[in-house]
Structure formats: structure tokens, C-alpha cells
mmCIF file of C-alpha atoms and ligand atoms in Angstrom:
data_model
loop_
_atom_site.group_PDB
_atom_site.id
_atom_site.type_symbol
_atom_site.label_atom_id
_atom_site.label_comp_id
_atom_site.label_asym_id
_atom_site.label_seq_id
_atom_site.Cartn_x
_atom_site.Cartn_y
_atom_site.Cartn_z
ATOM 1 C CA MET N 1 0.000 0.000 0.000
ATOM 2 C CA ALA N 2 1.198 3.488 -0.834
ATOM 3 C CA VAL N 3 0.349 6.867 0.633
ATOM 4 C CA ILE N 4 -0.403 9.345 -2.132
ATOM 5 C CA GLY N 5 -0.102 13.009 -1.188
ATOM 6 C CA PHE N 6 -2.226 15.429 -3.207
ATOM 7 C CA PHE N 7 -1.624 19.123 -3.270
ATOM 8 C CA ASP N 8 -3.530 22.103 -4.669
ATOM 9 C CA SER N 9 -4.010 25.733 -3.732
ATOM 10 C CA GLY N 10 -7.586 24.855 -2.748
ATOM 11 C CA ILE N 11 -10.393 22.513 -3.722
ATOM 12 C CA GLY N 12 -9.420 22.160 -7.408
ATOM 13 C CA GLY N 13 -7.273 19.095 -6.788
ATOM 14 C CA LEU N 14 -10.309 17.306 -5.350
ATOM 15 C CA THR N 15 -11.370 16.819 -8.990
ATOM 16 C CA VAL N 16 -8.298 14.618 -9.452
ATOM 17 C CA LEU N 17 -8.434 12.990 -6.000
ATOM 18 C CA HIS N 18 -12.069 12.047 -6.637
ATOM 19 C CA GLU N 19 -11.076 10.159 -9.785
ATOM 20 C CA ALA N 20 -8.021 8.641 -8.081
ATOM 21 C CA MET N 21 -10.149 7.301 -5.214
ATOM 22 C CA LYS N 22 -12.526 5.697 -7.729
ATOM 23 C CA LYS N 23 -9.724 4.065 -9.705
ATOM 24 C CA MET N 24 -7.548 3.151 -6.703
ATOM 25 C CA PRO N 25 -10.009 2.187 -3.984
ATOM 26 C CA GLN N 26 -7.399 0.529 -1.819
ATOM 27 C CA GLU N 27 -4.794 3.256 -1.509
ATOM 28 C CA GLN N 28 -4.354 5.835 1.211
ATOM 29 C CA PHE N 29 -4.580 9.536 0.381
ATOM 30 C CA LEU N 30 -3.567 12.834 1.923
ATOM 31 C CA TYR N 31 -4.996 16.058 0.529
ATOM 32 C CA TYR N 32 -3.409 19.432 1.231
ATOM 33 C CA ALA N 33 -5.315 22.566 0.186
ATOM 34 C CA ASP N 34 -3.321 25.754 0.697
ATOM 35 C CA THR N 35 -6.404 27.775 1.537
ATOM 36 C CA ASP N 36 -4.349 30.403 3.415
ATOM 37 C CA HIS N 37 -2.835 31.448 0.085
ATOM 38 C CA VAL N 38 -5.413 30.570 -2.579
ATOM 39 C CA PRO N 39 -5.617 31.778 -5.360
ATOM 40 C CA TYR N 40 -2.165 31.027 -6.721
ATOM 41 C CA GLY N 41 -2.934 32.133 -10.275
ATOM 42 C CA THR N 42 -2.389 35.799 -9.491
ATOM 43 C CA LYS N 43 0.660 35.379 -7.198
ATOM 44 C CA THR N 44 4.300 35.592 -8.246
ATOM 45 C CA PRO N 45 6.145 32.411 -9.299
ATOM 46 C CA GLU N 46 8.475 32.924 -6.302
ATOM 47 C CA GLU N 47 5.571 32.946 -3.837
ATOM 48 C CA ILE N 48 4.056 29.861 -5.471
ATOM 49 C CA CYS N 49 7.402 28.037 -5.257
ATOM 50 C CA ARG N 50 7.678 28.833 -1.559
ATOM 51 C CA TYR N 51 4.126 27.680 -0.723
ATOM 52 C CA THR N 52 4.423 24.553 -2.859
ATOM 53 C CA LYS N 53 7.687 23.548 -1.208
ATOM 54 C CA GLU N 54 6.118 23.997 2.242
ATOM 55 C CA ALA N 55 3.163 21.811 1.272
ATOM 56 C CA ALA N 56 5.407 19.146 -0.252
ATOM 57 C CA ALA N 57 7.547 19.015 2.895
ATOM 58 C CA PHE N 58 4.403 18.693 5.022
ATOM 59 C CA LEU N 59 3.020 15.832 2.930
ATOM 60 C CA MET N 60 6.329 14.009 3.000
ATOM 61 C CA GLU N 61 6.441 14.436 6.741
ATOM 62 C CA LYS N 62 2.989 12.855 6.939
ATOM 63 C CA GLY N 63 4.292 9.850 5.016
ATOM 64 C CA ALA N 64 3.520 10.531 1.346
ATOM 65 C CA ASP N 65 5.324 8.062 -0.935
ATOM 66 C CA ILE N 66 4.219 9.848 -4.090
ATOM 67 C CA LEU N 67 3.411 13.513 -4.490
ATOM 68 C CA VAL N 68 0.723 14.704 -6.893
ATOM 69 C CA ILE N 69 0.766 18.393 -7.703
ATOM 70 C CA ALA N 70 -2.923 18.550 -8.653
ATOM 71 C CA CYS N 71 -2.494 22.172 -9.659
ATOM 72 C CA ASN N 72 -1.408 23.354 -13.097
ATOM 73 C CA THR N 73 -0.266 26.678 -11.651
ATOM 74 C CA ALA N 74 2.018 25.162 -9.015
ATOM 75 C CA THR N 75 3.331 22.683 -11.580
ATOM 76 C CA SER N 76 4.128 25.507 -13.966
ATOM 77 C CA ALA N 77 5.980 27.524 -11.335
ATOM 78 C CA ALA N 78 7.577 24.939 -9.069
ATOM 79 C CA ILE N 79 7.801 21.384 -10.361
ATOM 80 C CA HIS N 80 11.402 21.755 -11.548
ATOM 81 C CA LEU N 81 12.454 22.722 -8.012
ATOM 82 C CA LEU N 82 10.496 19.919 -6.363
ATOM 83 C CA ARG N 83 11.946 17.333 -8.733
ATOM 84 C CA ALA N 84 15.446 18.617 -8.084
ATOM 85 C CA GLU N 85 15.056 18.617 -4.306
ATOM 86 C CA LEU N 86 12.743 15.771 -3.272
ATOM 87 C CA PRO N 87 13.559 12.073 -3.195
ATOM 88 C CA ILE N 88 10.052 10.762 -4.041
ATOM 89 C CA PRO N 89 8.203 10.483 -7.388
ATOM 90 C CA ILE N 90 6.331 13.659 -8.274
ATOM 91 C CA VAL N 91 3.405 13.800 -10.678
ATOM 92 C CA GLY N 92 2.564 17.244 -12.011
ATOM 93 C CA MET N 93 -0.231 18.575 -14.191
ATOM 94 C CA GLU N 94 -0.148 20.730 -17.271
ATOM 95 C CA PRO N 95 -2.937 21.844 -19.604
ATOM 96 C CA ALA N 96 -3.852 18.830 -21.768
ATOM 97 C CA VAL N 97 -2.808 20.473 -25.045
ATOM 98 C CA LYS N 98 -1.217 17.309 -26.409
ATOM 99 C CA PRO N 99 -4.375 15.137 -26.500
ATOM 100 C CA ALA N 100 -6.377 18.141 -27.721
ATOM 101 C CA VAL N 101 -4.235 18.905 -30.772
ATOM 102 C CA THR N 102 -3.730 15.196 -31.492
ATOM 103 C CA LYS N 103 -7.465 14.487 -31.395
ATOM 104 C CA LEU N 104 -8.521 17.641 -33.186
ATOM 105 C CA PRO N 105 -5.826 18.773 -35.597
ATOM 106 C CA ASP N 106 -6.745 21.965 -37.482
ATOM 107 C CA GLN N 107 -9.759 22.641 -35.290
ATOM 108 C CA LYS N 108 -10.307 25.550 -32.947
ATOM 109 C CA ILE N 109 -9.330 24.797 -29.366
ATOM 110 C CA LEU N 110 -9.680 27.036 -26.339
ATOM 111 C CA VAL N 111 -7.099 26.572 -23.574
ATOM 112 C CA CYS N 112 -8.259 28.099 -20.275
ATOM 113 C CA ALA N 113 -5.981 28.371 -17.262
ATOM 114 C CA THR N 114 -4.870 30.783 -14.556
ATOM 115 C CA PRO N 115 -2.822 33.871 -15.528
ATOM 116 C CA ILE N 116 0.403 32.326 -14.182
ATOM 117 C CA THR N 117 -0.076 29.153 -16.231
ATOM 118 C CA VAL N 118 -1.004 31.097 -19.376
ATOM 119 C CA GLU N 119 2.048 33.328 -19.076
ATOM 120 C CA GLY N 120 4.401 30.549 -17.974
ATOM 121 C CA GLU N 121 7.280 29.335 -20.072
ATOM 122 C CA LYS N 122 6.206 25.731 -19.529
ATOM 123 C CA LEU N 123 2.927 26.118 -21.441
ATOM 124 C CA HIS N 124 4.576 28.044 -24.289
ATOM 125 C CA HIS N 125 7.197 25.345 -24.588
ATOM 126 C CA LEU N 126 4.437 22.707 -24.707
ATOM 127 C CA LEU N 127 2.553 24.600 -27.442
ATOM 128 C CA GLU N 128 5.726 24.772 -29.473
ATOM 129 C CA THR N 129 6.522 21.082 -29.009
ATOM 130 C CA GLU N 130 2.992 20.134 -30.071
ATOM 131 C CA HIS N 131 3.105 22.514 -33.070
ATOM 132 C CA ALA N 132 -0.080 24.192 -31.842
ATOM 133 C CA SER N 133 -0.848 27.034 -34.225
ATOM 134 C CA PRO N 134 -1.877 30.337 -32.622
ATOM 135 C CA GLU N 135 -4.702 30.634 -35.201
ATOM 136 C CA ASN N 136 -6.352 27.477 -33.900
ATOM 137 C CA VAL N 137 -5.237 27.222 -30.291
ATOM 138 C CA HIS N 138 -6.332 30.206 -28.208
ATOM 139 C CA LEU N 139 -5.136 30.857 -24.658
ATOM 140 C CA LEU N 140 -7.455 32.458 -22.147
ATOM 141 C CA PRO N 141 -6.632 33.349 -18.535
ATOM 142 C CA LEU N 142 -9.660 33.121 -16.245
ATOM 143 C CA PRO N 143 -8.641 34.509 -12.856
ATOM 144 C CA GLU N 144 -12.090 34.660 -11.234
ATOM 145 C CA LEU N 145 -13.251 31.040 -11.356
ATOM 146 C CA VAL N 146 -10.934 29.840 -8.587
ATOM 147 C CA LYS N 147 -12.329 32.403 -6.121
ATOM 148 C CA TRP N 148 -15.891 31.374 -6.921
ATOM 149 C CA ALA N 149 -15.094 27.684 -6.562
ATOM 150 C CA GLU N 150 -13.526 28.251 -3.148
ATOM 151 C CA LYS N 151 -16.747 29.938 -2.006
ATOM 152 C CA GLY N 152 -18.874 27.115 -3.417
ATOM 153 C CA GLU N 153 -20.364 29.488 -5.977
ATOM 154 C CA PHE N 154 -21.178 27.466 -9.098
ATOM 155 C CA SER N 155 -24.505 28.917 -10.149
ATOM 156 C CA THR N 156 -24.760 29.345 -13.896
ATOM 157 C CA GLU N 157 -26.480 32.741 -13.394
ATOM 158 C CA VAL N 158 -23.212 34.071 -11.957
ATOM 159 C CA ILE N 159 -20.675 32.120 -14.005
ATOM 160 C CA VAL N 160 -22.191 32.163 -17.508
ATOM 161 C CA PRO N 161 -22.154 35.984 -17.990
ATOM 162 C CA TYR N 162 -18.494 36.066 -16.894
ATOM 163 C CA LEU N 163 -17.521 33.273 -19.307
ATOM 164 C CA GLN N 164 -19.575 34.869 -22.083
ATOM 165 C CA GLU N 165 -17.745 38.139 -21.642
ATOM 166 C CA ARG N 166 -14.307 36.452 -21.512
ATOM 167 C CA ILE N 167 -14.830 33.923 -24.323
ATOM 168 C CA GLY N 168 -16.882 35.968 -26.781
ATOM 169 C CA GLU N 169 -18.346 34.512 -29.970
ATOM 170 C CA GLN N 170 -16.049 31.763 -31.220
ATOM 171 C CA ASN N 171 -16.774 28.369 -32.619
ATOM 172 C CA TYR N 172 -14.576 26.003 -30.616
ATOM 173 C CA ALA N 173 -14.451 22.237 -31.066
ATOM 174 C CA ALA N 174 -12.869 21.654 -27.653
ATOM 175 C CA VAL N 175 -11.928 23.394 -24.453
ATOM 176 C CA VAL N 176 -8.849 22.398 -22.492
ATOM 177 C CA LEU N 177 -9.502 22.980 -18.792
ATOM 178 C CA GLY N 178 -5.975 23.876 -17.714
ATOM 179 C CA CYS N 179 -6.788 24.490 -14.064
ATOM 180 C CA THR N 180 -8.150 21.777 -11.812
ATOM 181 C CA HIS N 181 -10.790 24.120 -10.393
ATOM 182 C CA PHE N 182 -12.289 24.672 -13.859
ATOM 183 C CA THR N 183 -13.536 21.078 -14.144
ATOM 184 C CA LEU N 184 -16.182 22.080 -11.602
ATOM 185 C CA PHE N 185 -17.667 24.620 -14.034
ATOM 186 C CA ARG N 186 -18.304 22.344 -17.033
ATOM 187 C CA ASP N 187 -22.053 23.100 -17.003
ATOM 188 C CA SER N 188 -21.413 26.836 -17.424
ATOM 189 C CA PHE N 189 -18.758 26.279 -20.106
ATOM 190 C CA GLN N 190 -21.191 24.079 -21.969
ATOM 191 C CA LYS N 191 -23.857 26.781 -21.926
ATOM 192 C CA ILE N 192 -21.444 29.147 -23.670
ATOM 193 C CA LEU N 193 -19.609 26.732 -25.944
ATOM 194 C CA GLY N 194 -22.538 24.516 -26.925
ATOM 195 C CA ASP N 195 -23.619 20.940 -26.296
ATOM 196 C CA ASP N 196 -21.090 19.501 -28.734
ATOM 197 C CA ILE N 197 -18.057 21.011 -27.054
ATOM 198 C CA LEU N 198 -15.454 18.448 -26.067
ATOM 199 C CA PHE N 199 -13.952 18.863 -22.586
ATOM 200 C CA ILE N 200 -10.318 17.893 -22.238
ATOM 201 C CA ASP N 201 -8.539 18.017 -18.908
ATOM 202 C CA GLY N 202 -5.583 16.318 -17.278
ATOM 203 C CA THR N 203 -7.529 14.292 -14.713
ATOM 204 C CA ASN N 204 -7.451 10.868 -16.349
ATOM 205 C CA GLY N 205 -3.896 11.221 -17.610
ATOM 206 C CA THR N 206 -2.746 12.134 -14.113
ATOM 207 C CA VAL N 207 -4.567 9.249 -12.449
ATOM 208 C CA ASN N 208 -3.170 6.808 -15.025
ATOM 209 C CA ARG N 209 0.306 8.124 -14.332
ATOM 210 C CA ILE N 210 -0.131 7.582 -10.570
ATOM 211 C CA LYS N 211 -1.412 4.056 -11.213
ATOM 212 C CA SER N 212 1.579 3.184 -13.343
ATOM 213 C CA LEU N 213 3.940 4.458 -10.632
ATOM 214 C CA LEU N 214 2.109 2.318 -8.079
ATOM 215 C CA ASP N 215 2.260 -0.746 -10.280
ATOM 216 C CA ASP N 216 6.004 -0.280 -10.552
ATOM 217 C CA ARG N 217 6.395 0.151 -6.815
ATOM 218 C CA CYS N 218 3.927 -2.019 -5.002
ATOM 219 C CA GLY N 219 2.837 -5.021 -7.023
ATOM 220 C CA SER N 220 -0.648 -6.030 -5.929
ATOM 221 C CA SER N 221 -0.508 -5.748 -2.134
ATOM 222 C CA ARG N 222 -3.259 -3.292 -1.211
ATOM 223 C CA GLU N 223 -5.317 -2.524 1.861
ATOM 224 C CA GLU N 224 -9.064 -2.904 1.983
ATOM 225 C CA SER N 225 -10.627 0.532 2.135
ATOM 226 C CA THR N 226 -9.988 4.058 0.919
ATOM 227 C CA ARG N 227 -8.760 6.367 3.576
ATOM 228 C CA VAL N 228 -8.149 10.053 3.107
ATOM 229 C CA ARG N 229 -7.052 12.825 5.404
ATOM 230 C CA TYR N 230 -7.590 16.456 4.436
ATOM 231 C CA TYR N 231 -5.423 19.390 5.467
ATOM 232 C CA ARG N 232 -5.875 23.093 5.060
ATOM 233 C CA SER N 233 -2.465 24.807 4.902
ATOM 234 C CA GLY N 234 -1.091 22.266 7.369
ATOM 235 C CA ARG N 235 -4.075 21.987 9.747
ATOM 236 C CA GLU N 236 -6.147 18.831 9.585
ATOM 237 C CA ILE N 237 -9.725 19.364 8.438
ATOM 238 C CA LEU N 238 -12.007 17.727 10.976
ATOM 239 C CA ALA N 239 -15.000 20.076 11.363
ATOM 240 C CA SER N 240 -18.152 18.482 10.019
ATOM 241 C CA ASP N 241 -19.081 21.623 8.027
ATOM 242 C CA ASP N 242 -15.759 21.509 6.198
ATOM 243 C CA ILE N 243 -16.054 17.789 5.469
ATOM 244 C CA ALA N 244 -19.623 18.408 4.286
ATOM 245 C CA PHE N 245 -18.319 21.088 1.873
ATOM 246 C CA ILE N 246 -15.831 18.595 0.420
ATOM 247 C CA GLU N 247 -18.675 16.092 0.021
ATOM 248 C CA THR N 248 -20.708 18.684 -1.917
ATOM 249 C CA ILE N 249 -17.776 19.017 -4.338
ATOM 250 C CA TYR N 250 -17.757 15.235 -4.923
ATOM 251 C CA THR N 251 -21.524 15.259 -5.409
ATOM 252 C CA ARG N 252 -21.159 18.073 -7.929
ATOM 253 C CA LEU N 253 -18.462 16.132 -9.792
ATOM 254 C CA ASN N 254 -20.637 13.003 -9.926
ATOM 255 C CA THR N 255 -23.554 15.026 -11.275
ATOM 256 C CA LEU N 256 -21.414 16.766 -13.898
ATOM 257 C CA ASP N 257 -19.730 13.498 -14.951
ATOM 258 C CA GLU N 258 -23.108 11.884 -15.469
ATOM 259 C CA TYR N 259 -24.565 14.887 -17.291
ATOM 260 C CA ILE N 260 -21.582 15.298 -19.607
ATOM 261 C CA SER N 261 -21.213 11.573 -20.358
ATOM 262 C CA GLN N 262 -24.941 11.271 -21.053
ATOM 263 C CA LYS N 263 -24.525 14.013 -23.630
ATOM 264 C CA GLU N 264 -21.585 12.128 -25.114
ATOM 265 C CA ILE N 265 -23.679 8.941 -25.339
ATOM 266 C CA THR N 266 -26.613 10.802 -26.907
ATOM 267 C CA LYS N 267 -24.277 12.084 -29.591
ATOM 268 C CA LEU N 268 -23.092 8.593 -30.632
HETATM 269 N N1 DGL F 301 -6.174 24.539 -9.206
HETATM 270 C C1 DGL F 301 -5.087 25.379 -9.635
HETATM 271 C C2 DGL F 301 -4.613 25.000 -11.041
HETATM 272 O O1 DGL F 301 -4.834 23.900 -11.502
HETATM 273 C C3 DGL F 301 -5.412 26.840 -9.576
HETATM 274 C C4 DGL F 301 -5.236 27.625 -8.707
HETATM 275 C C5 DGL F 301 -5.216 28.993 -8.175
HETATM 276 O O2 DGL F 301 -5.245 29.991 -8.898
HETATM 277 O O3 DGL F 301 -5.106 28.989 -6.984
HETATM 278 O O4 DGL F 301 -3.990 25.787 -11.696
#
């Protein structure tokens, strides 16, 4: 059995943890949300590096065998430092541009992320490597969504006008959700981008990567039940209201997954 330490600036990484718990029901998980410093997307890379290193040290101290940076922003700013300094495997996340341009060559793709990720060298390097043309692949920073997600504000009445204003009138075939918080807003994105829009995010790729690391490390010895401990900037989350909020995020994800996949099935 391995202990997998998840990290995000806030609740965004729960979108990845949720999938990981489904696919790896016998592992143990730690989840660290840096709610004292969220949002990261408008901080400096230096600040993000400092916070991310603190969180990584905390998770290692708590016994993490693998570290998952379930945050595109922290990956963009800090993964090179973590990989250079820490002795455990580290899985990062970056906007899923590669599957998007491979699946939809010559089609219009919207890549949404935080300002830090959009401006970061890492994403520009990825776009270059994947030969993503600026005519087809559009980058859009969306700084507000993270704040709304942290407050539990997902209502389409609030979110849709903001997305409408930011996205404008474009005919996209796919949207790359390059921030783990954005997966929670798929219903609003769909209202703007249409029922046929394809959502592409890094969730499945990340979970598959963790699984392959586990297969390499642990063979098939696993414990019986999922266990997860949540931390908020280093303090364990135990209050029932806070746990209930996390549960509402999982419920929202289940509802969105069902709604989006039903649409996919209807289209076939
Ligand atoms: N969830 C983080 C990401 O994937 C975003 C965070 C933030 O701005 O705090 O980029």
C-alpha cells in the first residue's frame, strides 16, 4: 500500500483525488489545500514556489510516498524545483494540449488556465513542441473562477455571464480545462460553448500516471478501504461543516460526470 499526497491551492485538486479514489479504492490519500494562500494564479512564481515547497515538505512528513501536484499553476511555477530537491516520485499537471491537438488537428481549441499558467514558459514550450498554431489554439486566462469555486459558488447565473464576456463569440471544437478548479464549471462552459463542445482536462492522464507508478512500486498488495485525510495549509480538516463542503464538491463532480457523459452517449 502506498500513501499518495495530493496538493492544490484549494479545492481544485479534489477533482483529481475524486477520480483517483474511484480508480484506486485501496490506496491511502492525503490532501493538502493551501487555503491560506489561494488563489495562486495571481501570485508571483516565487511565492508559489515557496508555498508549494512547504506543502510538499508537510506531505512528505505525513508519510507521502508519491506527491501529486494537482495544480497546473504550481506545476508551472515549481515542479522543476520539487523534482530537483525531493527524493520521491512527483506527478505534475499541465494543460492537456497534447491530447487536444492530437485528437482535433486543425480545429479551434480554447485553452483556459490561470494567468500564471497562461504566461508561464512551460505552457509556451508545450505549445511549441505540439506545433499548436496560434490561429487554432487560443489561450485564455480566467482569474475569477478559482475564487468562486472556493466559495462554493457554481450557479450558472453568476458564471455564464463572466464566461460569455471572456470567451466571446467563437466556434470552438474543444476546451482544455488547464486548471483543476475549472472542471467544476463544465455546465457553465457548456452553456457558452454549446452541447457539442469536447472537454479535455488532465484528470485521467494524471490518475493513469499515478497508477503506473504504483504498479512499478507495489505489485498487488493493497489494503481494503480508501482512507483520506484532508489538510488546510497544514491543519487537519475535521470540522463536520468543512467535510460536508468537500462532500458537496464530490456530489457536484458526480452530477457533472453523469450529465456530460450522457450528452456524449446521446451524440453517438
Ligand atoms: N487549481 C489550480 C490549477 O490547476 C489553480 C489555482 C489557483 O489559482 O489557486 O492551476
